[in-house]
Short mmCIF file of C-alpha atoms and ligand atoms in Angstrom, two decimals:
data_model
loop_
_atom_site.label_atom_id
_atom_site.label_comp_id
_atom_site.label_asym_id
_atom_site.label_seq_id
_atom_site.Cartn_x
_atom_site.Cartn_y
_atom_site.Cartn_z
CA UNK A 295 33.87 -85.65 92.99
CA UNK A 296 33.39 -82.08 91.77
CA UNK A 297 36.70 -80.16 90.92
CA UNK A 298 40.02 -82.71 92.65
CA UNK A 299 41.25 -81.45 96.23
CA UNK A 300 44.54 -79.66 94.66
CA UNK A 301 42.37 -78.28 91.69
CA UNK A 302 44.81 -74.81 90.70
CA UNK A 303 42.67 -71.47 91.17
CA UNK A 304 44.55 -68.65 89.66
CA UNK A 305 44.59 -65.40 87.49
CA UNK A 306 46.48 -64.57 84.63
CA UNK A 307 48.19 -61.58 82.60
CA UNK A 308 50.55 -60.81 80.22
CA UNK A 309 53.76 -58.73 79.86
CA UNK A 310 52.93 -56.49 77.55
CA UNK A 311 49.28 -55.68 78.87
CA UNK A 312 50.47 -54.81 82.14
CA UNK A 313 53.89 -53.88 83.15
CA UNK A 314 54.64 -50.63 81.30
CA UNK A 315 58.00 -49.83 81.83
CA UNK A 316 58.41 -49.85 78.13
CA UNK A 317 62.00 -48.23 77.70
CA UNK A 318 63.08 -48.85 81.34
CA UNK A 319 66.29 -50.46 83.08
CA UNK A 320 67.38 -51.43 79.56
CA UNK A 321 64.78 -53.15 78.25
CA UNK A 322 64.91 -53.74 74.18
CA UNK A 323 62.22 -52.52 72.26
CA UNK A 324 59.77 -55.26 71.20
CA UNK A 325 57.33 -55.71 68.57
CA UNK A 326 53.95 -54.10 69.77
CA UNK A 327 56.29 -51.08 71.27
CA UNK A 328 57.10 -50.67 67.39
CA UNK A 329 53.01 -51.31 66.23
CA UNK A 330 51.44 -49.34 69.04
CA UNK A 331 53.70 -46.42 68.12
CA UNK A 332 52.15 -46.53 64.55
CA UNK A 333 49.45 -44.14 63.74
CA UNK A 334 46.22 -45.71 63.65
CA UNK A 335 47.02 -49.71 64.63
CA UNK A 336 45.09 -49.39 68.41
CA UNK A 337 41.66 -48.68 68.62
CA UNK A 338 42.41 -45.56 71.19
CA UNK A 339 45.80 -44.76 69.86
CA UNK A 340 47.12 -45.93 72.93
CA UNK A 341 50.24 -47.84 73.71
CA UNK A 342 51.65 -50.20 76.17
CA UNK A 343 54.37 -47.84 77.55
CA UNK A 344 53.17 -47.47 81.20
CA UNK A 345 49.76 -50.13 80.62
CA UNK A 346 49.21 -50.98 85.02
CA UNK A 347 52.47 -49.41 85.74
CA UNK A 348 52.73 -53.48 87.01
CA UNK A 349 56.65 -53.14 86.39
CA UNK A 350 56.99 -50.79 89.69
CA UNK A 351 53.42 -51.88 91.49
CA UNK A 352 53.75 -55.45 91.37
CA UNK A 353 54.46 -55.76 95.08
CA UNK A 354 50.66 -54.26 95.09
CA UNK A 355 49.26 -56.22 92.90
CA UNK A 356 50.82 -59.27 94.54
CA UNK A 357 48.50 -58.19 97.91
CA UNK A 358 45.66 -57.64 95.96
CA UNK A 359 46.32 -61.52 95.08
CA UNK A 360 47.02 -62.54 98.32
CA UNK A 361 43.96 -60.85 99.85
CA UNK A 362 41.59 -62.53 97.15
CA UNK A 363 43.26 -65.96 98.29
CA UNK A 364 44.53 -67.01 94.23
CA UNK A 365 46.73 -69.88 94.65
CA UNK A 366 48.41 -69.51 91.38
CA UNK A 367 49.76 -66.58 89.14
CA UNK A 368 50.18 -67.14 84.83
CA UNK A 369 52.15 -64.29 83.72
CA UNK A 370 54.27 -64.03 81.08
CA UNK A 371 58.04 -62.96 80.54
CA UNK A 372 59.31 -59.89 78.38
CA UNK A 373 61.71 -61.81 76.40
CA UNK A 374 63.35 -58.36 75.40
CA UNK A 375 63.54 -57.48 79.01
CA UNK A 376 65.70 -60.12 79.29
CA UNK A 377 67.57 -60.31 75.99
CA UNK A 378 67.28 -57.11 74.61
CA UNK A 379 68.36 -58.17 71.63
CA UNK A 380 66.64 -60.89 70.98
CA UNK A 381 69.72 -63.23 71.77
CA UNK A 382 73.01 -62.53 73.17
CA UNK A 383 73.47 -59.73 75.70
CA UNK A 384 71.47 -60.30 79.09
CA UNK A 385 69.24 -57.27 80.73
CA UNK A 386 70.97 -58.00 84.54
CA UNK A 387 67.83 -55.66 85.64
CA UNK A 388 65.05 -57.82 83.53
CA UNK A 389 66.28 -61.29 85.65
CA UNK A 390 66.52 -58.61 88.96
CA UNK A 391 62.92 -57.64 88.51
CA UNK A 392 61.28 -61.40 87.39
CA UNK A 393 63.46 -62.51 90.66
CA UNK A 394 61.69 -60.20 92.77
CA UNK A 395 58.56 -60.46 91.45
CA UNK A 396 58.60 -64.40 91.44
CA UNK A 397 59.92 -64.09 95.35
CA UNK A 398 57.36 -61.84 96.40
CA UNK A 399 54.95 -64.82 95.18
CA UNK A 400 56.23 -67.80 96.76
CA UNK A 401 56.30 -65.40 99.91
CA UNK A 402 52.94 -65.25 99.83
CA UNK A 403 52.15 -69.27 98.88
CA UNK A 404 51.41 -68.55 94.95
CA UNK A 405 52.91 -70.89 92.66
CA UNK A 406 54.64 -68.83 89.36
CA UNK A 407 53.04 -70.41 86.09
CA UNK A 408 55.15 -68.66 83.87
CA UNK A 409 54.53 -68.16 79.58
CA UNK A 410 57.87 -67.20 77.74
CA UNK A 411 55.97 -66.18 74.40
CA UNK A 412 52.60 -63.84 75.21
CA UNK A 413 52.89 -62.18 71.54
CA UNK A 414 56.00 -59.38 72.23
CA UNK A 415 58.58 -61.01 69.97
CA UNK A 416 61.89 -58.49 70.64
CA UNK A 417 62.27 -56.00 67.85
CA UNK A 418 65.40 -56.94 66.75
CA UNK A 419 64.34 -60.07 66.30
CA UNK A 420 61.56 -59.02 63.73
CA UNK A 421 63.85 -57.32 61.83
CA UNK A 422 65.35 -60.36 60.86
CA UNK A 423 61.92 -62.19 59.78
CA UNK A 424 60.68 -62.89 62.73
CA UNK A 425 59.07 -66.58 63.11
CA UNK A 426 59.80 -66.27 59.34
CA UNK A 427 63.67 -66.77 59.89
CA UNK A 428 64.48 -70.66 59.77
CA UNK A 429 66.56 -69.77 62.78
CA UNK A 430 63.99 -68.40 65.28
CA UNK A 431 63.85 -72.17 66.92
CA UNK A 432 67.22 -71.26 68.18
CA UNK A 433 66.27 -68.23 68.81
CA UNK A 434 63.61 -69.43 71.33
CA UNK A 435 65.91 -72.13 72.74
CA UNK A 436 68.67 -69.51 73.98
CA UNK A 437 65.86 -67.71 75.60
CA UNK A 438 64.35 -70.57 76.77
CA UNK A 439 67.22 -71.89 78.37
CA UNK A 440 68.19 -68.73 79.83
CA UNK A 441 64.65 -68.47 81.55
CA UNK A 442 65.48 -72.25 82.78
CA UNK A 443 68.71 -71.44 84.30
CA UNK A 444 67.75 -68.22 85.93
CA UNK A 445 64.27 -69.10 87.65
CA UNK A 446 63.88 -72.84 86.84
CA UNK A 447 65.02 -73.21 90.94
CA UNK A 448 61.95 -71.78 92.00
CA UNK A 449 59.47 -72.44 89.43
CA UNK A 450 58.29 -75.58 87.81
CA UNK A 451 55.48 -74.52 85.43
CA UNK A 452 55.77 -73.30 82.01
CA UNK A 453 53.70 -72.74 79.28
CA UNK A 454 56.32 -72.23 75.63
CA UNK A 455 53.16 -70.26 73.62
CA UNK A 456 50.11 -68.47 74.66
CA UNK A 457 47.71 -68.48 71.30
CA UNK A 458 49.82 -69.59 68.74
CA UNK A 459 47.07 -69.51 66.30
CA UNK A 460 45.95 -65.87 67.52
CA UNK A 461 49.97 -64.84 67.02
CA UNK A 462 50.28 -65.82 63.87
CA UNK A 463 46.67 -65.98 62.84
CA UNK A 464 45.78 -61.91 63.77
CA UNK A 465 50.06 -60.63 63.42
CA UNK A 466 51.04 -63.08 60.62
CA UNK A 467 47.32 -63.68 58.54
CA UNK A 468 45.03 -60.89 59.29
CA UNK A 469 47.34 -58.28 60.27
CA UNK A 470 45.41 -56.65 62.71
CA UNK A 471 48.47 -57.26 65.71
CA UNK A 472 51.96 -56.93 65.54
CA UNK A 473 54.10 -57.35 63.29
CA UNK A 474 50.91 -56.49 61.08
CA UNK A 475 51.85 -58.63 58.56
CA UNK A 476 49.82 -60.80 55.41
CA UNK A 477 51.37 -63.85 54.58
CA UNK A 478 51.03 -65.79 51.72
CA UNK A 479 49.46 -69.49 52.72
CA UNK A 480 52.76 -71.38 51.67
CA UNK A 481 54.78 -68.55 53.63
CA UNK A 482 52.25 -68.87 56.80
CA UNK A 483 52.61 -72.15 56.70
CA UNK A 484 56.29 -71.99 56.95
CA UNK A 485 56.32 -69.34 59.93
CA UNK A 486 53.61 -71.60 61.79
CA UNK A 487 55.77 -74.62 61.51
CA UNK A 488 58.77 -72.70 62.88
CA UNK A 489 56.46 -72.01 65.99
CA UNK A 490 56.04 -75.59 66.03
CA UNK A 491 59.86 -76.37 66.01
CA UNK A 492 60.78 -73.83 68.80
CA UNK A 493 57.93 -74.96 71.08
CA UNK A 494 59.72 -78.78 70.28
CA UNK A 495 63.46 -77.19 71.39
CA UNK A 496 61.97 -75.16 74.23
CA UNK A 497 60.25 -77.77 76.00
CA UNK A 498 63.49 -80.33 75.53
CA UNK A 499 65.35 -77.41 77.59
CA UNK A 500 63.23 -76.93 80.03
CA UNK A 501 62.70 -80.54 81.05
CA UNK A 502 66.36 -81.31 80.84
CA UNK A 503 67.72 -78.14 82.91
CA UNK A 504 64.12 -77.65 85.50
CA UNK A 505 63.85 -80.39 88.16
CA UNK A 506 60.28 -81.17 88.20
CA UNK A 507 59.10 -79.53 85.22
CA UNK A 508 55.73 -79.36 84.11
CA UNK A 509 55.56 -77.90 80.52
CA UNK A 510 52.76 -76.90 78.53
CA UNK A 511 51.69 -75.33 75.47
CA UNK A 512 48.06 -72.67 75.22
CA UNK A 513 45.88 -73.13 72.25
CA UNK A 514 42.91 -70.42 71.80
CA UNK A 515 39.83 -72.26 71.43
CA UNK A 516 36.10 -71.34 70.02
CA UNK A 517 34.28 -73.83 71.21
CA UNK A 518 31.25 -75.92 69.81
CA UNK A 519 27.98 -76.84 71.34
CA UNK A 520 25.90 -79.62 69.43
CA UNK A 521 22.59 -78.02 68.71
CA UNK A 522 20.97 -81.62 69.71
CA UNK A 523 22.17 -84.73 70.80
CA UNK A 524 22.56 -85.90 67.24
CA UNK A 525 25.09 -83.08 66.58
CA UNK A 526 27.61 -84.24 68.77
CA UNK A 527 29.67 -85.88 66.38
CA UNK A 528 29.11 -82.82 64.10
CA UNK A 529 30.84 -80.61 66.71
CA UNK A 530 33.52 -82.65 67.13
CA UNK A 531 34.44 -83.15 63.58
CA UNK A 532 34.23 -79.09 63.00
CA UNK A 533 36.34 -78.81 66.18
CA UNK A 534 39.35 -80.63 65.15
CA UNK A 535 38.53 -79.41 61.56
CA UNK A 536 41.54 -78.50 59.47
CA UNK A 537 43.02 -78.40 55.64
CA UNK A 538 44.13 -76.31 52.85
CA UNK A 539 43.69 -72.59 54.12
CA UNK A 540 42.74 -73.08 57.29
CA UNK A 541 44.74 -74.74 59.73
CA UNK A 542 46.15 -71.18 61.52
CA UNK A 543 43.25 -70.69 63.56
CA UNK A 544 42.39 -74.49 64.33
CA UNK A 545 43.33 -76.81 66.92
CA UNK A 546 44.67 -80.01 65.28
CA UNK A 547 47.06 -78.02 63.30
CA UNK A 548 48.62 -77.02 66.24
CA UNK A 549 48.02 -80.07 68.99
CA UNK A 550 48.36 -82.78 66.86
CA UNK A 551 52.22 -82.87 66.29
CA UNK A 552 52.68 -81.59 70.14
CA UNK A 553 50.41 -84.70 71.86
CA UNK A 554 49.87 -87.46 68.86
CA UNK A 555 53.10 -86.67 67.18
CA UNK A 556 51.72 -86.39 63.36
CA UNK A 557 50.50 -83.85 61.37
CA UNK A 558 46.69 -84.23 60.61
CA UNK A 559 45.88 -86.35 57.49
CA UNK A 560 44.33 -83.71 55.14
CA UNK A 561 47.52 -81.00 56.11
CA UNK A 562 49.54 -83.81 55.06
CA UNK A 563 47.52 -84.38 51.51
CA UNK A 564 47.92 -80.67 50.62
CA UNK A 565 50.75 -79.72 52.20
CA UNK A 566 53.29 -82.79 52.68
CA UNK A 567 56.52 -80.33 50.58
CA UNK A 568 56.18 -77.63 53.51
CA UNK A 569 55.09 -80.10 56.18
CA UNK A 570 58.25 -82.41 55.34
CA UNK A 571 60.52 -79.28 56.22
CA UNK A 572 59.89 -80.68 59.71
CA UNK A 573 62.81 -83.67 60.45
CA UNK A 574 61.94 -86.63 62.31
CA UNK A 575 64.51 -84.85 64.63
CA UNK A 576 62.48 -81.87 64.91
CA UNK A 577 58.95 -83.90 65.22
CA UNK A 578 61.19 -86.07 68.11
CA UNK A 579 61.40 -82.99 69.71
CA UNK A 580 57.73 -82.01 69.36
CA UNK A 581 55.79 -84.56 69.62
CA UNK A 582 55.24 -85.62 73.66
CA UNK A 583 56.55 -82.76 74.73
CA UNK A 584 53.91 -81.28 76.79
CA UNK A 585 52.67 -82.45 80.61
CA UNK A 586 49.35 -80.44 80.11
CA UNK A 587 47.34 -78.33 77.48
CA UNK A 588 46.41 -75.29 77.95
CA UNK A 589 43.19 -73.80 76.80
CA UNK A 590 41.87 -70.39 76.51
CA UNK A 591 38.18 -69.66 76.19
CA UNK A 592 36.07 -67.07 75.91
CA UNK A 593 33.54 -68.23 73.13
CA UNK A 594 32.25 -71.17 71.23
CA UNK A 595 30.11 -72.11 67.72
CA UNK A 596 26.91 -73.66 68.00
CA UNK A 597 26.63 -76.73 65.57
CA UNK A 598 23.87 -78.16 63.89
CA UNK A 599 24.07 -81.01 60.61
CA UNK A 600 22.93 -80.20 57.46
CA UNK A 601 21.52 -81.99 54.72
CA UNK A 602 24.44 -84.01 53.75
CA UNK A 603 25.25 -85.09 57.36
CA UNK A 604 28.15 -81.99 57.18
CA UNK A 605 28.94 -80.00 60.13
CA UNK A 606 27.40 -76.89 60.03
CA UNK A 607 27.70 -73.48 62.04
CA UNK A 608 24.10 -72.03 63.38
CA UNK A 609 23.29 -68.66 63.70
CA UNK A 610 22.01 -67.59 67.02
CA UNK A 611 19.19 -65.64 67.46
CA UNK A 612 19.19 -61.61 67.26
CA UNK A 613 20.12 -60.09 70.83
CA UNK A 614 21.73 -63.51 71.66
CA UNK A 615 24.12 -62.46 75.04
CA UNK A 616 27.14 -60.63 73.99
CA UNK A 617 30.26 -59.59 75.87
CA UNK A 618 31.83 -55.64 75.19
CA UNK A 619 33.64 -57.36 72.95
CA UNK A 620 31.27 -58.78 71.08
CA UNK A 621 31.38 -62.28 71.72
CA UNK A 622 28.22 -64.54 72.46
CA UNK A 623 28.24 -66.02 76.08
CA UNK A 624 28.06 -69.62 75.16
CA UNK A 625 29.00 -71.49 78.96
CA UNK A 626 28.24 -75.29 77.71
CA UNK A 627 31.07 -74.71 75.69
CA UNK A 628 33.78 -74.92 77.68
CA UNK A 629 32.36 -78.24 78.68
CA UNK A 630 31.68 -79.87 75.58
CA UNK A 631 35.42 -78.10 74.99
CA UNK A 632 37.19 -79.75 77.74
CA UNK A 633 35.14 -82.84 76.98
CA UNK A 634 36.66 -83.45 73.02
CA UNK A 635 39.82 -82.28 74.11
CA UNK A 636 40.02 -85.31 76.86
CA UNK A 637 38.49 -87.53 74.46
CA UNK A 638 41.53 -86.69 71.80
CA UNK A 639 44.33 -85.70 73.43
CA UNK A 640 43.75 -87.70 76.93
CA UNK A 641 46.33 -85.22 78.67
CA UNK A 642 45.94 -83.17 81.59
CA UNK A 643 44.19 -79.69 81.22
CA UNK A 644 44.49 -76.62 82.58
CA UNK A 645 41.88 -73.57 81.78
CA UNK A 646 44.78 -70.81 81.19
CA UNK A 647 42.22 -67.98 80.43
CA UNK A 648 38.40 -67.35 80.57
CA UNK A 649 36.65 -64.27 81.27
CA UNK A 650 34.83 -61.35 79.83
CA UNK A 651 35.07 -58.02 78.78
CA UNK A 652 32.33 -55.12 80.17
CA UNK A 653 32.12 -51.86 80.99
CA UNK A 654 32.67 -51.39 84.31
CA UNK A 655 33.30 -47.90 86.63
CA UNK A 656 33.63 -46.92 89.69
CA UNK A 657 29.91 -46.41 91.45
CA UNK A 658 29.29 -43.38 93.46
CA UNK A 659 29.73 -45.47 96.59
CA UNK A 660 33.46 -45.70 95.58
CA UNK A 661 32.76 -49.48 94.58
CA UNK A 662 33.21 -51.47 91.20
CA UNK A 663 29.81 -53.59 90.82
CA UNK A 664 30.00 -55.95 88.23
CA UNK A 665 27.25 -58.64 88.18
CA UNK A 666 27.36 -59.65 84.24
CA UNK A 667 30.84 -60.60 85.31
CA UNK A 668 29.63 -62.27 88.50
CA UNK A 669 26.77 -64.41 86.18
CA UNK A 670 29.21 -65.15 83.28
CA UNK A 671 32.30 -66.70 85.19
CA UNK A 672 29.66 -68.55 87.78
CA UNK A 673 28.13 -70.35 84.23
CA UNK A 674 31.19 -71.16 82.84
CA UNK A 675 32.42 -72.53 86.07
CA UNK A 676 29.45 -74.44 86.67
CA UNK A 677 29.89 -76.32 82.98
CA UNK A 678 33.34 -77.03 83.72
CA UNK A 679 32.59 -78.23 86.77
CA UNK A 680 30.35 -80.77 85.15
CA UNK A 681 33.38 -81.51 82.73
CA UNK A 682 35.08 -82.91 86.15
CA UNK A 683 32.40 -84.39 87.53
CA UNK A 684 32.80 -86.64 84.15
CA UNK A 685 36.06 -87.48 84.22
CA UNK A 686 37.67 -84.82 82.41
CA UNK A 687 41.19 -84.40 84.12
CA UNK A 688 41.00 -80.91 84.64
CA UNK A 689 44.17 -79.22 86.81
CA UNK A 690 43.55 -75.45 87.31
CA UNK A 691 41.74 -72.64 86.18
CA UNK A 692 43.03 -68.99 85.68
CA UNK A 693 40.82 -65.76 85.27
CA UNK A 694 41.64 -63.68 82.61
CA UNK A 695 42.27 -61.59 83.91
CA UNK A 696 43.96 -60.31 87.31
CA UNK A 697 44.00 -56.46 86.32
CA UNK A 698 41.93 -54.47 83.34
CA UNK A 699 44.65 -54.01 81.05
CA UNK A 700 45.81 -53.27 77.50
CA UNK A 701 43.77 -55.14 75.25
CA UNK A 702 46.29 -55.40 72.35
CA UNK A 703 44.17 -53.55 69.03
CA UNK A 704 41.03 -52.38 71.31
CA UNK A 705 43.32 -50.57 73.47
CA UNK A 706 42.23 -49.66 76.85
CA UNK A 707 38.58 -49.68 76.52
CA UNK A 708 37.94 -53.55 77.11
CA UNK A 709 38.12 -54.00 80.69
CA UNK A 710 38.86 -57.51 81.60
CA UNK A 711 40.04 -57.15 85.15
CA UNK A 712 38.36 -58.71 88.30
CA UNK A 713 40.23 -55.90 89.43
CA UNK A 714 39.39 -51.81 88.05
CA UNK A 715 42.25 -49.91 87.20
CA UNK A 716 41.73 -46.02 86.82
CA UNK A 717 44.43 -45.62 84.25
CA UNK A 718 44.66 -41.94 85.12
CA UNK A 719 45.57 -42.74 88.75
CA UNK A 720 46.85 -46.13 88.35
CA UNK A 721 45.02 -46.86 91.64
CA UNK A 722 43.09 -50.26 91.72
CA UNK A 723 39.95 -50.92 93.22
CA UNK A 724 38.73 -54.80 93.52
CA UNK A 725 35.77 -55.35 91.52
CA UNK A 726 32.35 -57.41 92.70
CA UNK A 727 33.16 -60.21 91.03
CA UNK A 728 37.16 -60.56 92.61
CA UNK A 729 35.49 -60.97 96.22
CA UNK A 730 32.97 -63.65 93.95
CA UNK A 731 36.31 -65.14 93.03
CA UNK A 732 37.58 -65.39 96.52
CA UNK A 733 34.97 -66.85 98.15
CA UNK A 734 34.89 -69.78 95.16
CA UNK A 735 38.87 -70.08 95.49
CA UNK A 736 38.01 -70.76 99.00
CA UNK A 737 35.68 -73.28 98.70
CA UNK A 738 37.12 -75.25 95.89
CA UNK A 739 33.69 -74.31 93.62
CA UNK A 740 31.63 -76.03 95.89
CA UNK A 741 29.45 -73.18 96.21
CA UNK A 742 28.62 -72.95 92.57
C1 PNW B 819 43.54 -63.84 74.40
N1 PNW B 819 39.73 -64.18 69.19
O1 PNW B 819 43.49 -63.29 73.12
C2 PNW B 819 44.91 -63.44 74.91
O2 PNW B 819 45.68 -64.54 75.36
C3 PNW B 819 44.90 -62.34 75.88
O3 PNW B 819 46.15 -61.68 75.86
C4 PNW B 819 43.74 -61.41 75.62
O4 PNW B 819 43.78 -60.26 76.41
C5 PNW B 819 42.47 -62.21 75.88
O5 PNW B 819 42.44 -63.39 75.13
C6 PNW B 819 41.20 -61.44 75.60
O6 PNW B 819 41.11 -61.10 74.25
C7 PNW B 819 42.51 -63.54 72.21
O7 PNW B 819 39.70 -63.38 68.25
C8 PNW B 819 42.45 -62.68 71.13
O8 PNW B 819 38.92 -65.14 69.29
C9 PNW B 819 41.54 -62.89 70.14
C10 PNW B 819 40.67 -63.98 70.23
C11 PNW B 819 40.73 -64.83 71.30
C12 PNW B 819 41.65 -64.60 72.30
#
């Protein structure tokens, strides 16, 4: 067995990095429409209000799916599309143009895999604290149920949260994304465990009102590679890793309560006052809530041991294989990734982004040749391929991402797209690697 007969190819995006439309058919404002439009938060001082013009081309960008055979679409709902506000009055014209677009789909055979929360928390909403406010679990539950009742006929997979850690860790910790904001630990703490309850009331909603429903939540992961075969339990340990000031960007902090239904042991020895805040009605609601995890990946840690048997991170060596953004191309990762998360969690998984970021243009032959791309996604495929071969009970995977689009505090200059998009023009031109994708969509990865 390689990857399983129904395995889920796809591509992914997000509202706010595509569809533009920013102050259109009544749309609220939303969070990054209020940080992009402060001076010097984006790289390239742009902003999201056109992004791939995806709000009017999506019918386009639906072919360009269609033509490159993806199964499966993850995109990600404009909550103040929908509820301009926040909560209270419905955007008729936000649930017209998620009807359409999610039509035009099935009418082409590709299953919706829709995220309510990719990072664009409506304005209004912020004003009032945010994830700060005790009520934003209700919040999320009016919106959640609202997203049930309006497309829950025709689609059956959610995801609540893409990257809570990234979320709160980069808008709540570091500040770099919206709201831009640096929390005190106690305060973080608070806001993350709000996260935590609306995820719990979400995915109550969306069981009880979606026939069918398969509901998950997506964690960002750096993996870890064991430097030898005697680091493997060292990589697992600094994997699940969490206490006193660092929990935000880990995974236990976060999966724990959602799969095993308890907070991690040393969160609990430094933080049981904040950590109680959460009711055995709220952990009811949290815990076993999910029919799959999600994971994002893009890069990993390589771990050694060191002299008192600790974990330890390795440096790698200089000129080590970098993406445009930086990040080392580590591809065992995502199988010693998928691997620990099995081992732990034992739930189904779904890879809900991978990819890279590289500077691609148009070549004079009018063509987009991207072979880095082509090299990277083949590696990482291959490794997760082994991660099936073993057992691991991988679902789906979606490229991150469908088109190059606005890459939140870098702006416009990371280009993640297996599809080129000349933001001047808005035309799109598929890249080398999407007719790479195709041809491994259409033979289930067996020619990896
Ligand atoms: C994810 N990190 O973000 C997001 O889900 C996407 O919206 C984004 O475009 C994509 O990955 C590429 O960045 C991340 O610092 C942001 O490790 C930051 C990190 C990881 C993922």
């Amino acid at each position: 067995m390689s990857f399983r007969d129904e395995f889920v190819w796809g591509a992914a995006t997000a509202s706010y990095q595509i569809e533009g439309a920013a102050f259109e058919d009544g749309k609220g404002a939303n969070i990054w429409d209020v940080f992009t439009h402060t001076p010097g938060k984006i790289a390239d001082n742009s902003t999201g209000d056109v992004a791939c013009d995806h709000y009017h081309r999506f019918a386009d960008d639906i072919q360009i799916m269609a033509r490159l055979g993806i199964k499966a679409y993850r995109f990600s709902l404009s909550w103040s599309r929908l509820l301009p506000e926040g909560t209270g009055r419905i955007n008729q014209k936000g649930i017209d143009f998620y009807n359409s677009l999610i039509d035009e789909l099935l009418a082409y055979g590709i299953e919706p895999y829709i995220t309510l929360y990719h990072w664009d928390l409506p304005a209004n909403l912020q004003k009032q604290g945010g994830w700060q406010n005790e009520k934003s679990p209700e919040w999320f539950e009016e919106y959640a149920t609202l997203v049930a009742r309006c497309f829950g006929d025709r689609v059956r997979y959610f995801t609540t949260f893409n990257e809570p850690q990234v979320f709160m860790g980069c808008g709540y910790l570091v500040g770099e994304h919206a709201p831009g904001l640096s929390l005190r630990d106690e305060e973080l703490m608070l806001a993350c465990l709000n996260v935590l309850k609306a995820h719990g009331r979400a995915a109550k909603v969306l069981h009880n009102m979606v026939v069918e429903a398969r509901v998950g939540l997506t964690v960002a992961t750096t993996m870890v590679i064991p430097d030898t075969k005697e680091d493997v339990e060292s990589a697992r340990e600094l994997f699940f890793e969490t206490g006193k000031g660092n929990y935000v960007f880990m995974q236990s902090f976060w999966m724990d309560p959602i799969v095993l239904g308890r907070f991690p042991q040393p969160l609990l020895d430094c933080y049981g006052d904040l950590l109680a805040s959460v009711t055995p009605g709220d952990m009811a609601l949290i815990s076993k809530s999910i029919d799959f995890i999600g994971l994002n990946n893009y890069t990993s840690h390589q771990v050694g041991t060191d002299a008192n048997g600790r974990p330890e991170i390795l440096t790698r060596h200089r000129g080590f294989p970098k993406t445009a953004m930086n990040w080392d191309i580590t591809p065992e990762g995502i199988y010693w990734g998928t691997k620990f998360y099995h081992e732990r969690y034992h739930m189904p998984i779904y890879i809900t982004e991978n990819g890279m970021a590289n500077g691609d243009f148009v070549s004079q032959d009018g063509k987009v040749h991207d072979p880095q791309r082509i090299d990277f996604l083949h590696r990482y495929l291959l490794n997760l391929k082994r991660a099936a071969e073993e057992g691991v009970d991988l679902r789906g995977y979606f490229q991150w991402s469908l088109l190059d689009n606005f890459e939140w505090a870098c702006g416009y200059d990371k280009r993640f797209g297996i599809v080129y998009v000349d933001y001047e023009t808005l035309e799109r031109t598929i890249k080398d690697s999407g007719y790479w994708y195709r041809d491994v969509v259409f033979q289930n990865g067996e020619n990896l």
